[in-house]
Short mmCIF file of C-alpha atoms in Angstrom, two decimals:
data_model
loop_
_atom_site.label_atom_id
_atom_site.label_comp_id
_atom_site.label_asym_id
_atom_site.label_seq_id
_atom_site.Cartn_x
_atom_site.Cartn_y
_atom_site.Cartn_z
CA UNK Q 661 -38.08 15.10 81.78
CA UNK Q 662 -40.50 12.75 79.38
CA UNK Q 663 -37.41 11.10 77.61
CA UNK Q 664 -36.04 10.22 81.44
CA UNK Q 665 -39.58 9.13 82.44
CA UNK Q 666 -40.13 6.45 79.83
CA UNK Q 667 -36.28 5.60 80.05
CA UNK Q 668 -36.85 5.19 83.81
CA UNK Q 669 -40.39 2.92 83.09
CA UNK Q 670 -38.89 0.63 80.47
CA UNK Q 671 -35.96 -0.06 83.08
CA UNK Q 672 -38.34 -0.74 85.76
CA UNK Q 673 -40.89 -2.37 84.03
CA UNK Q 674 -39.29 -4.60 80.58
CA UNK Q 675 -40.50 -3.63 76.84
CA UNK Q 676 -43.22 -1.72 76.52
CA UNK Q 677 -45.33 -0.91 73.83
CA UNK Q 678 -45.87 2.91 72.63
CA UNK Q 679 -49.15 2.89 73.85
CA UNK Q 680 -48.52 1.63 76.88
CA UNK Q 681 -45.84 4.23 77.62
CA UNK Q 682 -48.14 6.50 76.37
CA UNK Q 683 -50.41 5.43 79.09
CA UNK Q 684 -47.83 5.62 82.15
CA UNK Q 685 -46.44 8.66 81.54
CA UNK Q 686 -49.91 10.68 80.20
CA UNK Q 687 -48.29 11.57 77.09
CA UNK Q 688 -50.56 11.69 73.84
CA UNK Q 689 -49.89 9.01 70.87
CA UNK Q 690 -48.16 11.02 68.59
CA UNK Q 691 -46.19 12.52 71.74
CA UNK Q 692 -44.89 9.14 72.63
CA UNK Q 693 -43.92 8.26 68.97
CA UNK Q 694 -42.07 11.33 68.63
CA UNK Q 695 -40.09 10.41 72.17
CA UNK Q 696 -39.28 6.75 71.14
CA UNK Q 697 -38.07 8.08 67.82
CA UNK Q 698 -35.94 10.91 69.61
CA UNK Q 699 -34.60 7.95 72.01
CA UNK Q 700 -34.11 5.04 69.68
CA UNK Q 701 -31.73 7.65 67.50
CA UNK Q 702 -29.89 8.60 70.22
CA UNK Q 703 -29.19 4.94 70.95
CA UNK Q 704 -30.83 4.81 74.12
CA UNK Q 705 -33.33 2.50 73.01
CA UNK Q 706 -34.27 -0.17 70.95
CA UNK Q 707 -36.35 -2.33 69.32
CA UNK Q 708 -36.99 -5.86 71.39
CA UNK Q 709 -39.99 -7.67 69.69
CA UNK Q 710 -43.83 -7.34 68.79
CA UNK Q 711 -46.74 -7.73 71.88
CA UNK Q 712 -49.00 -10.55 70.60
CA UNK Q 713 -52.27 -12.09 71.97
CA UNK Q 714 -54.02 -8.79 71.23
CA UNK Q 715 -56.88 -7.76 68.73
CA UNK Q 716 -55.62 -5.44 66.03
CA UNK Q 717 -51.98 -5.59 64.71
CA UNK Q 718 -48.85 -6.57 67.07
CA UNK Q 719 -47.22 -3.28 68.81
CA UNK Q 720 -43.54 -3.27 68.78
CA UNK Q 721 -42.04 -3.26 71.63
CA UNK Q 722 -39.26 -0.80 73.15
CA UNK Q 723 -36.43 -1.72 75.71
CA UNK Q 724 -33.93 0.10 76.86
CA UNK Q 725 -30.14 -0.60 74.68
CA UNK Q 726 -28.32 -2.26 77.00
CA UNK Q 727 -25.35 -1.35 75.12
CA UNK Q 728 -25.97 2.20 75.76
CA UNK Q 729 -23.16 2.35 79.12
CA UNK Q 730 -21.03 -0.10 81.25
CA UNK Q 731 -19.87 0.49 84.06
CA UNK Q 732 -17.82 -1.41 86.31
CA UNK Q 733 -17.72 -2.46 90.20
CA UNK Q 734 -14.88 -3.53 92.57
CA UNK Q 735 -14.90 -5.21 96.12
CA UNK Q 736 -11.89 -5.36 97.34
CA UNK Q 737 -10.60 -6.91 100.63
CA UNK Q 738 -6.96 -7.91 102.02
CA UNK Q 739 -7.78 -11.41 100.37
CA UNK Q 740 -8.93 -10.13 96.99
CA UNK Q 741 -10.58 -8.33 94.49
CA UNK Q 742 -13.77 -9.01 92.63
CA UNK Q 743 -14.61 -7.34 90.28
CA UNK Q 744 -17.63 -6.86 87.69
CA UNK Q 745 -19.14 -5.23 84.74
CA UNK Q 746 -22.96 -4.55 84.18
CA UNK Q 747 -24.68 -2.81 81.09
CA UNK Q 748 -26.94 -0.02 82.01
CA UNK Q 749 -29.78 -2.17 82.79
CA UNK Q 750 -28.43 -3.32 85.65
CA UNK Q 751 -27.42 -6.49 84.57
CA UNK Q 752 -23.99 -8.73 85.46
CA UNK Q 753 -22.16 -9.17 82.16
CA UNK Q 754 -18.62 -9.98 83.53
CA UNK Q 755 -17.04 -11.10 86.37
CA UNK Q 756 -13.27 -11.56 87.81
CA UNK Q 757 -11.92 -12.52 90.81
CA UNK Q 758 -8.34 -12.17 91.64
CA UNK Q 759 -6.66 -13.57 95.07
CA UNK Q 760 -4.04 -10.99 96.00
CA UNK Q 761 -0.86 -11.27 98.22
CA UNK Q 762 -0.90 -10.56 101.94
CA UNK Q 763 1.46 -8.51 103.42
CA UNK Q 764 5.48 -8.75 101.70
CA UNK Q 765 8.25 -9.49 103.97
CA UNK Q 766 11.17 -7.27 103.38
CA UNK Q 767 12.89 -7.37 99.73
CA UNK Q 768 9.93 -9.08 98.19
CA UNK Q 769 8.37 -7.34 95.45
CA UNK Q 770 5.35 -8.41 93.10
CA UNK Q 771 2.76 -6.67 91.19
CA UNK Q 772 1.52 -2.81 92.59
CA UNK Q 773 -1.87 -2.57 93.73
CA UNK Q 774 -2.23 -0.28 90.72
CA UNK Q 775 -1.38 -3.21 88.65
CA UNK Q 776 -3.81 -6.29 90.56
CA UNK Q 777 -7.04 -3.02 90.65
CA UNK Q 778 -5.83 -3.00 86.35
CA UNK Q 779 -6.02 -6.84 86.40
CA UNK Q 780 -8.93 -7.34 88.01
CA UNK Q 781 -10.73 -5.06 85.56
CA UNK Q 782 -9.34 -6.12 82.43
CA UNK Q 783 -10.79 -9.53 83.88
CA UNK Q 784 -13.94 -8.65 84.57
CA UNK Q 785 -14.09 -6.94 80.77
CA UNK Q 786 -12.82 -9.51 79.09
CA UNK Q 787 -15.48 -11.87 80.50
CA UNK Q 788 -17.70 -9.71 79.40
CA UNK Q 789 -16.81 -9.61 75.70
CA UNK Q 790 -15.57 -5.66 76.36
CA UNK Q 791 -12.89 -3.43 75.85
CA UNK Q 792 -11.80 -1.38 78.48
CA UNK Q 793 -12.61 1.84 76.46
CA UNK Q 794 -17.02 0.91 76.82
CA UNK Q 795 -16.55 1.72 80.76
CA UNK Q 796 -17.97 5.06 81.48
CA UNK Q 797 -17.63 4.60 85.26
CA UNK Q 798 -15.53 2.11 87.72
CA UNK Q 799 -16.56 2.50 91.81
CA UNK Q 800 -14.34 0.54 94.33
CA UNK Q 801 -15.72 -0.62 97.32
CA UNK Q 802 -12.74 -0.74 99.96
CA UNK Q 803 -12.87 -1.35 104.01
CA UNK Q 804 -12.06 1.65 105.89
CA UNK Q 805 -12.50 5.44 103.57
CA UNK Q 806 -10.49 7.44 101.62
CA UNK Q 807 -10.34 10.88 103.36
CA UNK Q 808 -11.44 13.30 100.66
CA UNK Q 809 -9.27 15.86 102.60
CA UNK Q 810 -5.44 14.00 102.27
CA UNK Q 811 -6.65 11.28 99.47
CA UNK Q 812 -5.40 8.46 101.95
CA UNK Q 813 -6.99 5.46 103.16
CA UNK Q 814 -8.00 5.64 106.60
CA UNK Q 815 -9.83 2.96 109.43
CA UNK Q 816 -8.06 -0.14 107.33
CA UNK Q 817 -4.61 -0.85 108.37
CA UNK Q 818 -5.24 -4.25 107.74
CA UNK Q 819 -5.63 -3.66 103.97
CA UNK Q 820 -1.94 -3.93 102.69
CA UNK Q 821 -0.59 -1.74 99.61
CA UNK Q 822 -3.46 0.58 99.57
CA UNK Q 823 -1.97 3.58 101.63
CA UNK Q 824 0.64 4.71 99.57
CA UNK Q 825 -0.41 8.90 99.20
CA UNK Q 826 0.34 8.18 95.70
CA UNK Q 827 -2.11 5.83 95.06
CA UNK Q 828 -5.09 7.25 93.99
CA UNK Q 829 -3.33 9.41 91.37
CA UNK Q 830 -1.38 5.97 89.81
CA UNK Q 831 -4.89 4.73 89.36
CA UNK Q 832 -6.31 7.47 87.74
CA UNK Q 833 -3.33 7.45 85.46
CA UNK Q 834 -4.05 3.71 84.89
CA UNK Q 835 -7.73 4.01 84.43
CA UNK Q 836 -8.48 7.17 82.52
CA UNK Q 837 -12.76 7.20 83.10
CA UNK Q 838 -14.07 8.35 86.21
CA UNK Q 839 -13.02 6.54 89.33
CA UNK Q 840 -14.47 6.66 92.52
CA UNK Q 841 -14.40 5.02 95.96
CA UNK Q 842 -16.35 4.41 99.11
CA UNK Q 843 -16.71 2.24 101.88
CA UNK Q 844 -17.74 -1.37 101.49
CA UNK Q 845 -20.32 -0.85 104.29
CA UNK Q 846 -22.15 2.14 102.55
CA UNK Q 847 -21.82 0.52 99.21
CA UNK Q 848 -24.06 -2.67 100.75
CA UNK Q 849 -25.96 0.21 101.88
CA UNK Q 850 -26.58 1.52 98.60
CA UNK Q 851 -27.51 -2.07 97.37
CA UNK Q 852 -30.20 -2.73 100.30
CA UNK Q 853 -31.46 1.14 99.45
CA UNK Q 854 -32.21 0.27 95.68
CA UNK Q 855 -32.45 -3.46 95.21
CA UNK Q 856 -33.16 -4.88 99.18
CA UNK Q 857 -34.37 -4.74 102.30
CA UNK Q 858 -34.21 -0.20 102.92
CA UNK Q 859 -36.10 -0.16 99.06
CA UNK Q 860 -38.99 2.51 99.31
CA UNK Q 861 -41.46 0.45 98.86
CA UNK Q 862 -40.61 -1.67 101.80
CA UNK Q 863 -42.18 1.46 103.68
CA UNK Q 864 -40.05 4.08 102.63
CA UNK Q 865 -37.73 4.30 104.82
CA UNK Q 866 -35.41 7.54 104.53
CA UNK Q 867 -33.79 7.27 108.00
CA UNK Q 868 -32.10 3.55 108.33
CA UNK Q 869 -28.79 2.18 109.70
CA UNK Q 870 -27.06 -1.36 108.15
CA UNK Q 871 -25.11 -2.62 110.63
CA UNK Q 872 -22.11 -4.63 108.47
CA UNK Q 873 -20.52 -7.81 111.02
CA UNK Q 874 -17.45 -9.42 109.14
CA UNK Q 875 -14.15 -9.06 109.62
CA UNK Q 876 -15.25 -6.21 111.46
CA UNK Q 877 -18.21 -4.14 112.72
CA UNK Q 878 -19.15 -1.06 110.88
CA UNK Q 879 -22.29 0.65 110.35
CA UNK Q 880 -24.05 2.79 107.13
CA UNK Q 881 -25.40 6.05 108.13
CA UNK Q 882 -28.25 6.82 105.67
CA UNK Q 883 -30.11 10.15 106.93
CA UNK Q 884 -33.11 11.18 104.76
CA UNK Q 885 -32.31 9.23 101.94
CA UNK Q 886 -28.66 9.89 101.55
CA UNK Q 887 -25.42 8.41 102.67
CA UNK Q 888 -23.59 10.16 105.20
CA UNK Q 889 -20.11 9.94 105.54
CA UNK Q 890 -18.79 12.56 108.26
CA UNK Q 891 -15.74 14.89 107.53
CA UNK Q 892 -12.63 12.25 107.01
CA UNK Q 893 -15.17 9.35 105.37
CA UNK Q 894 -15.36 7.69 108.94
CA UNK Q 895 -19.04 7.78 109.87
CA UNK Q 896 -19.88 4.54 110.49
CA UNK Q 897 -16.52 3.09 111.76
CA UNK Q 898 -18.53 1.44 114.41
CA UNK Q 899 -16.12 -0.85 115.82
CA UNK Q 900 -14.56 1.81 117.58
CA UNK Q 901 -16.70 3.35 119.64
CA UNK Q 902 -16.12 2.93 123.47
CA UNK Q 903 -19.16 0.35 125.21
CA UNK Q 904 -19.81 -0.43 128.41
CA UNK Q 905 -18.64 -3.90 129.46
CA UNK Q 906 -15.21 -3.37 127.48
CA UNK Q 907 -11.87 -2.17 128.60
CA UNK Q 908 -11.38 1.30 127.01
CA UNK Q 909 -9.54 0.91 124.02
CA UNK Q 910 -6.65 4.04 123.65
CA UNK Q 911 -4.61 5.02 120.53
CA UNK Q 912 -7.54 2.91 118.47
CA UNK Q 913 -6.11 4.42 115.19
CA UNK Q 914 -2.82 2.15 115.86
CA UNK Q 915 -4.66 -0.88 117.38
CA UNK Q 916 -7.08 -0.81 114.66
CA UNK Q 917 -9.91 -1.76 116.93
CA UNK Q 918 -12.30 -0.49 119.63
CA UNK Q 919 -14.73 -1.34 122.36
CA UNK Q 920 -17.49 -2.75 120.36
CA UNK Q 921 -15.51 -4.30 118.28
CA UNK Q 922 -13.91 -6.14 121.40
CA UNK Q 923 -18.10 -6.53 122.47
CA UNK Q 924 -19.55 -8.28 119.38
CA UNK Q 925 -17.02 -8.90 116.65
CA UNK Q 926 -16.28 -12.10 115.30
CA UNK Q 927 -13.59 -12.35 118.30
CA UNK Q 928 -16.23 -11.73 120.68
CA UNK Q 929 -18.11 -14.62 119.25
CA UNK Q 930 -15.23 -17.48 119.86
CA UNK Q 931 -14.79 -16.11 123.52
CA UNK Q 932 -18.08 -16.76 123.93
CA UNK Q 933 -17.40 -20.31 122.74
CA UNK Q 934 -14.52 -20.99 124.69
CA UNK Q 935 -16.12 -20.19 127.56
CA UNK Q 936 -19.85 -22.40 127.07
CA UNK Q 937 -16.91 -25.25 125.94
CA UNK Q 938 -18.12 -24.97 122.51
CA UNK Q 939 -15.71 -27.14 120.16
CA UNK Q 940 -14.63 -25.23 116.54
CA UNK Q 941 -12.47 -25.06 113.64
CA UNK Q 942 -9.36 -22.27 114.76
CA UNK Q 943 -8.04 -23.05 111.30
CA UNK Q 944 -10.17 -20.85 109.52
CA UNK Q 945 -10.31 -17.30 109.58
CA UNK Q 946 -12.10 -15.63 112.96
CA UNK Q 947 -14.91 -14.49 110.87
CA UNK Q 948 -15.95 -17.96 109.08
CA UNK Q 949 -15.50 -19.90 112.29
CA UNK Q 950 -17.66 -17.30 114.58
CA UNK Q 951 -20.35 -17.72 111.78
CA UNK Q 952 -20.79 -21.45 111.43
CA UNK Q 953 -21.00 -21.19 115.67
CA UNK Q 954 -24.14 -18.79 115.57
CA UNK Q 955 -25.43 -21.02 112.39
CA UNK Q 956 -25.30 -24.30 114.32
CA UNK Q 957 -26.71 -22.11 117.59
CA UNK Q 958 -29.51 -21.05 115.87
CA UNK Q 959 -30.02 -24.36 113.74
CA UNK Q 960 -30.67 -25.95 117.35
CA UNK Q 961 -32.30 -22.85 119.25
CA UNK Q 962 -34.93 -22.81 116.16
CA UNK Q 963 -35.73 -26.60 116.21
CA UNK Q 964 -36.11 -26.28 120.48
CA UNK Q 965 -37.95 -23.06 119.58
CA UNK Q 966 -40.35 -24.48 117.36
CA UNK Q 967 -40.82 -27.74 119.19
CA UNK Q 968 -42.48 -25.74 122.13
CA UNK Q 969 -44.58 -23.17 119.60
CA UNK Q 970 -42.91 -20.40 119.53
CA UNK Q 971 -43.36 -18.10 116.61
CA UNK Q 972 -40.76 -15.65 116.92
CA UNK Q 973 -38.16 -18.90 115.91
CA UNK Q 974 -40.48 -18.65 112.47
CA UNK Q 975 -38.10 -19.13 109.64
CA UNK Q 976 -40.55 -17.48 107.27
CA UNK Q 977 -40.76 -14.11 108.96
CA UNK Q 978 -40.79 -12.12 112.16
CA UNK Q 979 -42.92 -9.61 113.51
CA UNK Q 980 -40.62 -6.62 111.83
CA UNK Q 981 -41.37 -8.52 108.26
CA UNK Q 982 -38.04 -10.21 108.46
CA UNK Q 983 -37.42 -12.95 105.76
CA UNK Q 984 -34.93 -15.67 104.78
CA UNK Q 985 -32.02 -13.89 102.24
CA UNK Q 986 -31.71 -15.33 98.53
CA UNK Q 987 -29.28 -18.05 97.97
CA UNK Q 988 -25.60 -17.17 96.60
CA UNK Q 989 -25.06 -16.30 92.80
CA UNK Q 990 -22.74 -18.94 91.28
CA UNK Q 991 -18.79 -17.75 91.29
CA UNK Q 992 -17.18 -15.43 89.24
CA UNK Q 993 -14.54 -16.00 86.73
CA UNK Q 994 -10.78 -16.45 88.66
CA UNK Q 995 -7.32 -15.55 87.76
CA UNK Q 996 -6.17 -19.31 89.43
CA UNK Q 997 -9.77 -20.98 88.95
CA UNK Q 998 -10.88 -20.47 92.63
CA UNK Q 999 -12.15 -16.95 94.36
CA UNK Q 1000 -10.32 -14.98 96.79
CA UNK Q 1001 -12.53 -16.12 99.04
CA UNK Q 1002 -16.29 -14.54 99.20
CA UNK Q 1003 -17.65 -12.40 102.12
CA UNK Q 1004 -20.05 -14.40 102.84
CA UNK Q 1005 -19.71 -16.45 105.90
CA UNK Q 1006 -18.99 -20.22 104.88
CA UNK Q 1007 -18.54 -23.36 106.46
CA UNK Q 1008 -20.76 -26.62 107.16
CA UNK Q 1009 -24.27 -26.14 106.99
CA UNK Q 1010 -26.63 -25.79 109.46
CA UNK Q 1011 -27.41 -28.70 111.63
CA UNK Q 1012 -24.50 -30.89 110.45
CA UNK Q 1013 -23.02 -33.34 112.97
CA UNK Q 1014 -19.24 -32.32 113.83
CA UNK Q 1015 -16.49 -34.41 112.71
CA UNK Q 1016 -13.02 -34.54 113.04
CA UNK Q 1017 -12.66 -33.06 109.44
CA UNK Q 1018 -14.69 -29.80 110.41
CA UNK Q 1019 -13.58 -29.35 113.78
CA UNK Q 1020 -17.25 -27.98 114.62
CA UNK Q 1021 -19.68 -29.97 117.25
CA UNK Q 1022 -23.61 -29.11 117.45
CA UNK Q 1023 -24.20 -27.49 120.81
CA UNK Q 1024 -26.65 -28.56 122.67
CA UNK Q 1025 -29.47 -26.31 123.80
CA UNK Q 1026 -28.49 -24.84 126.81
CA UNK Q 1027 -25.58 -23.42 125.25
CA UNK Q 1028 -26.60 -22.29 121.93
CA UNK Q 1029 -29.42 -20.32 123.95
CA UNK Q 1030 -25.98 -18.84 125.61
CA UNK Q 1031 -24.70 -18.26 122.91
CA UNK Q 1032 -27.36 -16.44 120.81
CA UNK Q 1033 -27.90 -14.51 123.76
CA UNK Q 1034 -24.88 -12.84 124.56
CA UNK Q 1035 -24.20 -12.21 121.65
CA UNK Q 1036 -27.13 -10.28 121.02
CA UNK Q 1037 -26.51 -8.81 123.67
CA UNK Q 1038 -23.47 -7.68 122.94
CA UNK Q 1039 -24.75 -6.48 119.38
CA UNK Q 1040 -27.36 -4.58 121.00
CA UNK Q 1041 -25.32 -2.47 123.11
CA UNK Q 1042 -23.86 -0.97 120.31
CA UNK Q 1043 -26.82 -0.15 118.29
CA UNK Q 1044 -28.84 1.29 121.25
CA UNK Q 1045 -26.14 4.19 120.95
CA UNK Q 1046 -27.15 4.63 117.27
CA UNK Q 1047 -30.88 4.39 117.96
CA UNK Q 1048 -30.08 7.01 120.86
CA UNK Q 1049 -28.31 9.27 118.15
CA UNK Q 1050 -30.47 8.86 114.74
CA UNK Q 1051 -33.65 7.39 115.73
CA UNK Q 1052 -33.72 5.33 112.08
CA UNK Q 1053 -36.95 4.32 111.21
CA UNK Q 1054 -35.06 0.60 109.96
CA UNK Q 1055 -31.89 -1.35 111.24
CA UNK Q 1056 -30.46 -3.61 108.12
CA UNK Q 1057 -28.39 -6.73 109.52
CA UNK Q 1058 -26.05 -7.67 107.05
CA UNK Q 1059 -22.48 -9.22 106.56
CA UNK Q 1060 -21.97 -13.05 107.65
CA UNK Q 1061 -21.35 -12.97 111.32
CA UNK Q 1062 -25.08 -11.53 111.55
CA UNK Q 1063 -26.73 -13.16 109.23
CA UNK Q 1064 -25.37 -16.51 109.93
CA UNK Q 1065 -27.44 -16.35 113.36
CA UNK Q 1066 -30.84 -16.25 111.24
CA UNK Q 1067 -34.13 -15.66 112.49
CA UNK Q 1068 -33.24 -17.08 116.40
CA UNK Q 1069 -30.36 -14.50 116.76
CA UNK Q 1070 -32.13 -11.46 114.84
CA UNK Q 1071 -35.68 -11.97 117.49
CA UNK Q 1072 -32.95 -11.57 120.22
CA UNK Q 1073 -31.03 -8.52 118.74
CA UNK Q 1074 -34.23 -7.31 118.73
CA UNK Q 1075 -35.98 -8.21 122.61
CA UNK Q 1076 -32.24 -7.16 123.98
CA UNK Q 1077 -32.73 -3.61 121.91
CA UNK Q 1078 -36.29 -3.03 123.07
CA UNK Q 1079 -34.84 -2.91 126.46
CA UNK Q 1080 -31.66 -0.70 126.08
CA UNK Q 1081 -33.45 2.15 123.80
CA UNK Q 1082 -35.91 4.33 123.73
CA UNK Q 1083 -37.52 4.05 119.52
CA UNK Q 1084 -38.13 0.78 118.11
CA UNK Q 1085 -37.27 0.32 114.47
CA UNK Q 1086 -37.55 -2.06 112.14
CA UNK Q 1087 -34.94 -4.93 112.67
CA UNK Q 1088 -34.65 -6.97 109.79
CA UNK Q 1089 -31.71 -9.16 107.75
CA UNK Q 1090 -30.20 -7.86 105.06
CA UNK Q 1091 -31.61 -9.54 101.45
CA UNK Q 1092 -28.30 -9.55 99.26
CA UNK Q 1093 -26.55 -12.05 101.00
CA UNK Q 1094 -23.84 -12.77 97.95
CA UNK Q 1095 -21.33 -9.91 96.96
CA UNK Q 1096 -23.39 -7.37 98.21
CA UNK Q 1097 -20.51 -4.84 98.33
CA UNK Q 1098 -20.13 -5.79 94.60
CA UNK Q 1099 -23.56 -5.51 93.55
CA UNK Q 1100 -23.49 -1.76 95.75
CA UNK Q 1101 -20.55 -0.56 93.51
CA UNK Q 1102 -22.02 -1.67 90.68
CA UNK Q 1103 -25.59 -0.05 91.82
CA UNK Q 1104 -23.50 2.95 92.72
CA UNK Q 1105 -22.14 3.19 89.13
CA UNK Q 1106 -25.61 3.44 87.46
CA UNK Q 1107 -27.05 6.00 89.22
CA UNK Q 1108 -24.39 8.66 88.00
CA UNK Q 1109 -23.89 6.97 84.43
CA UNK Q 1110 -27.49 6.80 84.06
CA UNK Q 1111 -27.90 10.68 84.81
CA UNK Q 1112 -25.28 11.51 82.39
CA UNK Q 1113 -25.92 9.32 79.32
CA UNK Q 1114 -30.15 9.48 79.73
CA UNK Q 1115 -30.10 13.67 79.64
CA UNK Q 1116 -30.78 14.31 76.15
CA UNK Q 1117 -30.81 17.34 76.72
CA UNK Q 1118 -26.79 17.80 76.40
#
């Protein structure tokens, strides 16, 4: 329990001196010596540098060997996979991103899925200066679930070459290290939980929801600190649960959609459009385009907002501690020199005049206000039946769609929720805005490697 202790303080807290690990942990001088001895032989840690600026002689200082593990991380969606490999401290070594082929017409072959899930790893290694024998651990982050009752992928139809029943053991065959997979939505989850907005010190909250807006809607069910993921892997599918103010949706497992969904998905967002005669881009995927229309919305619902006082259109916080998301990391490395195309929403930036080359115009303020509003709405519909059902203590917005609409459409989310349910949690954005699903695999990763090669005890 010590030698996990001081592993666990020199990851959270840099080098550290003996002493100084002496002091965080209680343990006695000659205790500590004898634990940093016992730890740098086993390779777990190592020798960074000497503290200076002191009286007396310079301490050396111990950090955890970053060349202890690596694991890897995989996001992979029907444009893509990116993939990545991080040492045990946490941090980003490698990176890879590989477009991938849509759907094959009949008679056209190409590389397996086994074989672009092998590529994309071997990239992300090689960028970091690996072999692929130094992984201990590889998580893929995938739309829908694998159902840990058949082994197939379920909720994803749209995610071609990754339902073949054989699938799972071709990769294992491939990629002899343990392999696991989850759902992209829990795996941003998992991210906000240890490195965002649902951390424990951001009031520990052991009950929270992230609701996930993309491509499509789905939801993260964590339930006293832990992920839960129903019987087939499905908890959280949220885009198919019936609403009012939808037609009901039948046979959803073949239309591979649902109520709310049809309420608030990206869809939902350009019928709104349409009908406030809002101009966009229908040349770029449903998702982008609904995103740039809530960013220009609430680009000109914040400036209105602020112009008359208001201080729920803050940028710099709301009343649930909301705050503006970090900038993007800079791209990974490509098979073709571009991405597959990120999950973050993208587009023109906020404010910027439409032109004929981006198909987007600036709203005015009467129908951005329209816009923001029905929207959140729609949005709020939905997670009243979660709040009726878990009662989180904290509702994570994440994925483009959502947090393209910024502080304007978050306030409204949040008035329109107030209304329609009973609790009031926290409603705040999410904080990893780039490759969150990635850096949730890769998070995902540690936590069992980490058990396994800091027990000493073995």
């Amino acid at each position: 329990m010590n030698d996990r202790a001081a592993l666990d303080l020199l990851l959270a807290h840099g080098p550290l001196s003996r002493s100084r690990i002496g002091r965080l942990t209680g343990l006695s001088k000659p205790t500590a010596s004898q634990l940093l001895a016992r730890l740098e032989a086993a390779g777990l840690v190592v020798v960074t540098g000497t503290s200076a600026g002191r009286p007396g002689p310079n301490a050396q200082l111990y950090a955890v060997n970053p060349e202890a593990a690596h694991v890897a991380g995989l996001d992979v969606t029907a444009r893509g996979i990116r993939a990545a490999v991080a040492d045990v401290t946490g941090r980003t070594v490698g990176t890879y991103a590989l477009p991938t082929p849509g759907r094959r017409g009949s008679g056209e072959t190409g590389p397996s899925t086994c074989d672009l899930v092998v590529r994309a790893v071997e990239g992300a290694v090689k960028a970091a200066g690996l072999h692929r024998s130094r992984l201990h651990r590889i998580v893929v982050g995938t739309p829908g679930a694998f159902d840990p009752n058949t082994g197939r992928l379920r909720y994803a139809s749209h995610l071609p070459g990754w339902h073949s029943p054989t699938l799972l053991e071709e990769l294992a065959a491939a990629l002899p290290m343990p392999l696991e997979y989850d759902n992209d939505v829990n795996l941003v989850a998992v991210a906000e939980q240890r490195l965002g907005a649902a951390r424990g010190d951001a009031g520990d909250p052991r009950d929270f929801v992230l609701l996930w807006n993309e491509e499509g809607i789905g939801a993260a069910l964590v339930i006293d600190g832990r992920l839960h993921r129903g019987w087939t892997g499905g908890a959280g599918e949220l885009g198919f649960l019936p609403v009012p103010g939808t037609p009901l949706v039948r046979d959803a497992a073949r239309t591979g959609s649902g109520g709310f969904q049809e309420l608030a998905g990206a869809g939902a967002v350009l019928r709104l459009a349409g009908e406030l005669g809002l101009v966009y881009d229908r040349g770029v995927p449903a998702h982008h385009a609904a995103a740039e229309l809530l960013r220009r919305a609430a680009a000109v619902a914040g400036t209105e907002e602020e112009a008359e006082g208001d201080g729920a259109a803050s940028r710099t916080g709301g009343p649930d501690g909301a705050t503006t998301p970090a900038g993007p990391e800079p791209d990974a490395h490509t098979a073709d020199g571009s991405g597959p195309g990120s999950r973050s929403a993208s587009g023109s930036g906020p404010g910027r005049r439409g032109t004929q080359a981006d198909a987007f115009a600036v709203p005015g303020p009467a129908e951005a206000a329209a816009l923001l509003h029905r929207f959140a709405t729609g949005t709020a519909v939905g997670l009243a039946a979660l709040v009726a059902v878990l009662d989180p203590a904290l509702i994570v917005l994440s994925g483009g769609v959502l947090t393209a609409g910024g502080e304007p459409l978050r306030a409204r989310i949040r008035a329109e929720l107030a209304e329609l349910a009973v609790p009031r949690p926290r409603l705040v954005p999410g904080a990893l805005t780039a490759h969150p699903v990635l850096s949730g695999a890769l998070e995902s990763a540690l936590i069992t490697t980490r058990d396994e090669v800091f027990d000493t005890a073995r």
